[in-house]
Amino acid sequence: MVIIKEVLTKKDLKKFIEFPVELYRDSPYFVPCLFEEEMENFNPKKNPAYEFCETRLFLAYKDNKIVGRIAGLISHAYNKKVNQKIMRFTRFDFIDDYEVSEALINKVKEWADERGMESMMGPIGFTDIDKQGMLVEGFKEKDLSITLYNYDYYPVHMDRLGFRKAVDWIEYQIFPPKELDPRIERISSMVQKRYGFHRLHFKKNKELYPYAVEAFKVINEAFAKLFGTVPLTDAIVQKSIHDYISKVNLDYVIVIANKEGEVIGFGLMVPSLAEALKKSKGHLFPFGVFRLLKALKTNKILEMYFIAVKPEYQNFGVNAVIMAEAVKAAIANGVEVAETGPELETNIVTEQWKSFPHRQHRRRRCYIKDFK
């Protein structure tokens, strides 16, 4: 018999966050979330997304043992944007037992019915910069620090639960060449000369702050029409900058400005923290922080967080400038592979990887189910 209990205490929240570490303890592909970061994500006093979101978290027990978890989430901002009544779910993990997955989904649906929701979709989080998507391809690929891993039986359960595909995100491994393709260098130089675009360089991380705010405005504009997105509020932007600023290596922060000095394009790559997180089981202390700092300085694997260009500049070759600068930095630092975060399969940005040796190796899905 499966018993569902709501997460109501800090102690329960810790159990909720730690459950995947136990579930995937034997998986070489799983990467845990940063524990401290997840504690903040589900704390209304720490996560500004709660200004327009509400959540309820549940744990599934069987024989007095935790066997699953799920977070139900209502994004009032997104529902207003699309004029729909959608219940989201995220952090959905469970043993390979249909009784467990069904009980968790049904519990969230109960809440959805109480709130007058008409459909349910997920896994998808608070905003577009939250972890999202269920792995449907690439189960034997090492995960990223910015995504969530799951076993191959998960999609089987989703089909049985009556969910269908809403959208897919795809991910690539990009292998930097030994030297920059002269054609890409030529296009980048021509674009910069013709339009007065240029890369902004920084000597210290604190110099990024004013430009980071502008960069997130670019992200808001560039991502506005993408699936599942809502504008990032000023409070979310400030928290994101605070969270990211300590992680960045300035070589991989690519801010492109026009001749007036306005930020028009932004690319951010970060040395992969995946292995450091795995070794520390997602915790900063006692030794996790040192592993993370070492990874930021020495890792030869990059995770690509963002690439965004202001819509009015998207046909002016800004992407080519960002890519040229990114490749030069990767070559200079001996990077072996760069891994993209999830990109909508319909997003034209995926076309730019065709200029480099690449491999599409993972696919994630957002499922949806209408209530009848």
mmCIF file of N, CA, C and O in Angstrom, residues 302-342:
data_model
loop_
_atom_site.group_PDB
_atom_site.id
_atom_site.type_symbol
_atom_site.label_atom_id
_atom_site.label_comp_id
_atom_site.label_asym_id
_atom_site.label_seq_id
_atom_site.Cartn_x
_atom_site.Cartn_y
_atom_site.Cartn_z
ATOM 1 N N LEU A 302 32.719 21.891 -20.605
ATOM 2 C CA LEU A 302 31.912 23.079 -20.389
ATOM 3 C C LEU A 302 30.434 22.736 -20.456
ATOM 4 O O LEU A 302 30.015 21.876 -21.234
ATOM 5 N N GLU A 303 29.641 23.417 -19.636
ATOM 6 C CA GLU A 303 28.185 23.365 -19.758
ATOM 7 C C GLU A 303 27.727 24.719 -20.281
ATOM 8 O O GLU A 303 28.106 25.760 -19.741
ATOM 9 N N MET A 304 26.938 24.696 -21.334
ATOM 10 C CA MET A 304 26.477 25.922 -21.968
ATOM 11 C C MET A 304 25.140 26.321 -21.364
ATOM 12 O O MET A 304 24.134 25.660 -21.581
ATOM 13 N N TYR A 305 25.139 27.412 -20.597
ATOM 14 C CA TYR A 305 23.945 27.820 -19.867
ATOM 15 C C TYR A 305 22.974 28.616 -20.740
ATOM 16 O O TYR A 305 21.800 28.313 -20.816
ATOM 17 N N PHE A 306 23.480 29.680 -21.361
ATOM 18 C CA PHE A 306 22.609 30.571 -22.125
ATOM 19 C C PHE A 306 23.283 31.015 -23.423
ATOM 20 O O PHE A 306 24.496 31.240 -23.455
ATOM 21 N N ILE A 307 22.494 31.174 -24.454
ATOM 22 C CA ILE A 307 22.849 31.963 -25.620
ATOM 23 C C ILE A 307 21.577 32.715 -26.003
ATOM 24 O O ILE A 307 20.543 32.095 -26.276
ATOM 25 N N ALA A 308 21.636 34.038 -25.977
ATOM 26 C CA ALA A 308 20.449 34.842 -26.270
ATOM 27 C C ALA A 308 20.846 36.097 -27.026
ATOM 28 O O ALA A 308 21.877 36.715 -26.743
ATOM 29 N N VAL A 309 20.013 36.463 -27.988
ATOM 30 C CA VAL A 309 20.230 37.669 -28.795
ATOM 31 C C VAL A 309 18.924 38.449 -28.839
ATOM 32 O O VAL A 309 17.845 37.866 -29.022
ATOM 33 N N LYS A 310 19.005 39.768 -28.674
ATOM 34 C CA LYS A 310 17.804 40.595 -28.760
ATOM 35 C C LYS A 310 17.116 40.333 -30.096
ATOM 36 O O LYS A 310 17.773 40.265 -31.137
ATOM 37 N N PRO A 311 15.799 40.172 -30.084
ATOM 38 C CA PRO A 311 15.071 39.809 -31.306
ATOM 39 C C PRO A 311 15.377 40.690 -32.508
ATOM 40 O O PRO A 311 15.519 40.191 -33.631
ATOM 41 N N GLU A 312 15.509 42.006 -32.306
ATOM 42 C CA GLU A 312 15.740 42.896 -33.442
ATOM 43 C C GLU A 312 17.139 42.763 -34.037
ATOM 44 O O GLU A 312 17.424 43.298 -35.114
ATOM 45 N N TYR A 313 18.017 42.014 -33.356
ATOM 46 C CA TYR A 313 19.383 41.821 -33.855
ATOM 47 C C TYR A 313 19.641 40.376 -34.288
ATOM 48 O O TYR A 313 20.776 40.029 -34.637
ATOM 49 N N GLN A 314 18.611 39.545 -34.283
ATOM 50 C CA GLN A 314 18.824 38.116 -34.534
ATOM 51 C C GLN A 314 19.197 37.777 -35.971
ATOM 52 O O GLN A 314 19.651 36.669 -36.252
ATOM 53 N N ASN A 315 19.027 38.704 -36.888
ATOM 54 C CA ASN A 315 19.413 38.468 -38.286
ATOM 55 C C ASN A 315 20.649 39.252 -38.691
ATOM 56 O O ASN A 315 20.903 39.457 -39.879
ATOM 57 N N PHE A 316 21.424 39.697 -37.686
ATOM 58 C CA PHE A 316 22.596 40.514 -37.963
ATOM 59 C C PHE A 316 23.907 39.805 -37.654
ATOM 60 O O PHE A 316 24.953 40.440 -37.579
ATOM 61 N N GLY A 317 23.868 38.493 -37.446
ATOM 62 C CA GLY A 317 25.109 37.750 -37.243
ATOM 63 C C GLY A 317 25.673 37.796 -35.840
ATOM 64 O O GLY A 317 26.839 37.436 -35.632
ATOM 65 N N VAL A 318 24.879 38.237 -34.855
ATOM 66 C CA VAL A 318 25.374 38.310 -33.478
ATOM 67 C C VAL A 318 25.727 36.921 -32.960
ATOM 68 O O VAL A 318 26.716 36.741 -32.239
ATOM 69 N N ASN A 319 24.918 35.929 -33.335
ATOM 70 C CA ASN A 319 25.205 34.553 -32.929
ATOM 71 C C ASN A 319 26.585 34.111 -33.389
ATOM 72 O O ASN A 319 27.305 33.396 -32.676
ATOM 73 N N ALA A 320 26.962 34.526 -34.614
ATOM 74 C CA ALA A 320 28.276 34.156 -35.153
ATOM 75 C C ALA A 320 29.391 34.761 -34.313
ATOM 76 O O ALA A 320 30.430 34.122 -34.088
ATOM 77 N N VAL A 321 29.185 35.973 -33.846
ATOM 78 C CA VAL A 321 30.188 36.627 -32.999
ATOM 79 C C VAL A 321 30.313 35.886 -31.673
ATOM 80 O O VAL A 321 31.427 35.616 -31.195
ATOM 81 N N ILE A 322 29.179 35.543 -31.058
ATOM 82 C CA ILE A 322 29.192 34.811 -29.791
ATOM 83 C C ILE A 322 29.902 33.476 -29.961
ATOM 84 O O ILE A 322 30.758 33.094 -29.147
ATOM 85 N N MET A 323 29.570 32.749 -31.038
ATOM 86 C CA MET A 323 30.168 31.437 -31.255
ATOM 87 C C MET A 323 31.667 31.537 -31.508
ATOM 88 O O MET A 323 32.447 30.724 -31.010
ATOM 89 N N ALA A 324 32.086 32.524 -32.285
ATOM 90 C CA ALA A 324 33.515 32.699 -32.555
ATOM 91 C C ALA A 324 34.282 32.965 -31.265
ATOM 92 O O ALA A 324 35.354 32.385 -31.022
ATOM 93 N N GLU A 325 33.735 33.821 -30.422
ATOM 94 C CA GLU A 325 34.393 34.142 -29.156
ATOM 95 C C GLU A 325 34.408 32.932 -28.224
ATOM 96 O O GLU A 325 35.402 32.682 -27.528
ATOM 97 N N ALA A 326 33.321 32.172 -28.216
ATOM 98 C CA ALA A 326 33.241 30.983 -27.369
ATOM 99 C C ALA A 326 34.264 29.938 -27.800
ATOM 100 O O ALA A 326 34.952 29.325 -26.956
ATOM 101 N N VAL A 327 34.380 29.715 -29.100
ATOM 102 C CA VAL A 327 35.314 28.709 -29.610
ATOM 103 C C VAL A 327 36.754 29.121 -29.319
ATOM 104 O O VAL A 327 37.588 28.288 -28.925
ATOM 105 N N LYS A 328 37.062 30.392 -29.489
ATOM 106 C CA LYS A 328 38.430 30.867 -29.203
ATOM 107 C C LYS A 328 38.785 30.646 -27.734
ATOM 108 O O LYS A 328 39.904 30.220 -27.415
ATOM 109 N N ALA A 329 37.831 30.914 -26.841
ATOM 110 C CA ALA A 329 38.080 30.697 -25.406
ATOM 111 C C ALA A 329 38.267 29.214 -25.105
ATOM 112 O O ALA A 329 39.144 28.834 -24.317
ATOM 113 N N ALA A 330 37.437 28.374 -25.730
ATOM 114 C CA ALA A 330 37.536 26.930 -25.501
ATOM 115 C C ALA A 330 38.877 26.387 -25.992
ATOM 116 O O ALA A 330 39.516 25.573 -25.311
ATOM 117 N N ILE A 331 39.300 26.821 -27.176
ATOM 118 C CA ILE A 331 40.585 26.369 -27.725
ATOM 119 C C ILE A 331 41.736 26.811 -26.826
ATOM 120 O O ILE A 331 42.639 26.029 -26.511
ATOM 121 N N ALA A 332 41.710 28.065 -26.394
ATOM 122 C CA ALA A 332 42.779 28.613 -25.564
ATOM 123 C C ALA A 332 42.918 27.871 -24.246
ATOM 124 O O ALA A 332 44.029 27.742 -23.705
ATOM 125 N N ASN A 333 41.811 27.338 -23.727
ATOM 126 C CA ASN A 333 41.821 26.666 -22.429
ATOM 127 C C ASN A 333 41.842 25.152 -22.534
ATOM 128 O O ASN A 333 41.701 24.451 -21.526
ATOM 129 N N GLY A 334 42.001 24.636 -23.744
ATOM 130 C CA GLY A 334 42.112 23.192 -23.915
ATOM 131 C C GLY A 334 40.843 22.424 -23.610
ATOM 132 O O GLY A 334 40.900 21.258 -23.182
ATOM 133 N N VAL A 335 39.689 23.055 -23.834
ATOM 134 C CA VAL A 335 38.413 22.393 -23.578
ATOM 135 C C VAL A 335 38.241 21.211 -24.528
ATOM 136 O O VAL A 335 38.508 21.310 -25.727
ATOM 137 N N GLU A 336 37.779 20.101 -23.978
ATOM 138 C CA GLU A 336 37.606 18.882 -24.777
ATOM 139 C C GLU A 336 36.205 18.750 -25.347
ATOM 140 O O GLU A 336 36.013 18.223 -26.446
ATOM 141 N N VAL A 337 35.210 19.203 -24.595
ATOM 142 C CA VAL A 337 33.832 19.104 -25.071
ATOM 143 C C VAL A 337 32.974 20.140 -24.355
ATOM 144 O O VAL A 337 33.198 20.461 -23.186
ATOM 145 N N ALA A 338 32.014 20.697 -25.089
ATOM 146 C CA ALA A 338 31.027 21.604 -24.502
ATOM 147 C C ALA A 338 29.667 20.952 -24.660
ATOM 148 O O ALA A 338 29.336 20.420 -25.724
ATOM 149 N N GLU A 339 28.883 20.970 -23.583
ATOM 150 C CA GLU A 339 27.562 20.349 -23.614
ATOM 151 C C GLU A 339 26.490 21.419 -23.512
ATOM 152 O O GLU A 339 26.517 22.260 -22.612
ATOM 153 N N THR A 340 25.552 21.396 -24.456
ATOM 154 C CA THR A 340 24.464 22.360 -24.401
ATOM 155 C C THR A 340 23.457 21.956 -23.341
ATOM 156 O O THR A 340 23.299 20.776 -23.028
ATOM 157 N N GLY A 341 22.782 22.936 -22.789
ATOM 158 C CA GLY A 341 21.625 22.640 -21.981
ATOM 159 C C GLY A 341 20.479 22.276 -22.906
ATOM 160 O O GLY A 341 20.622 22.265 -24.134
ATOM 161 N N PRO A 342 19.306 21.946 -22.350
ATOM 162 C CA PRO A 342 18.166 21.585 -23.191
ATOM 163 C C PRO A 342 17.735 22.734 -24.100
ATOM 164 O O PRO A 342 17.596 23.874 -23.650
#
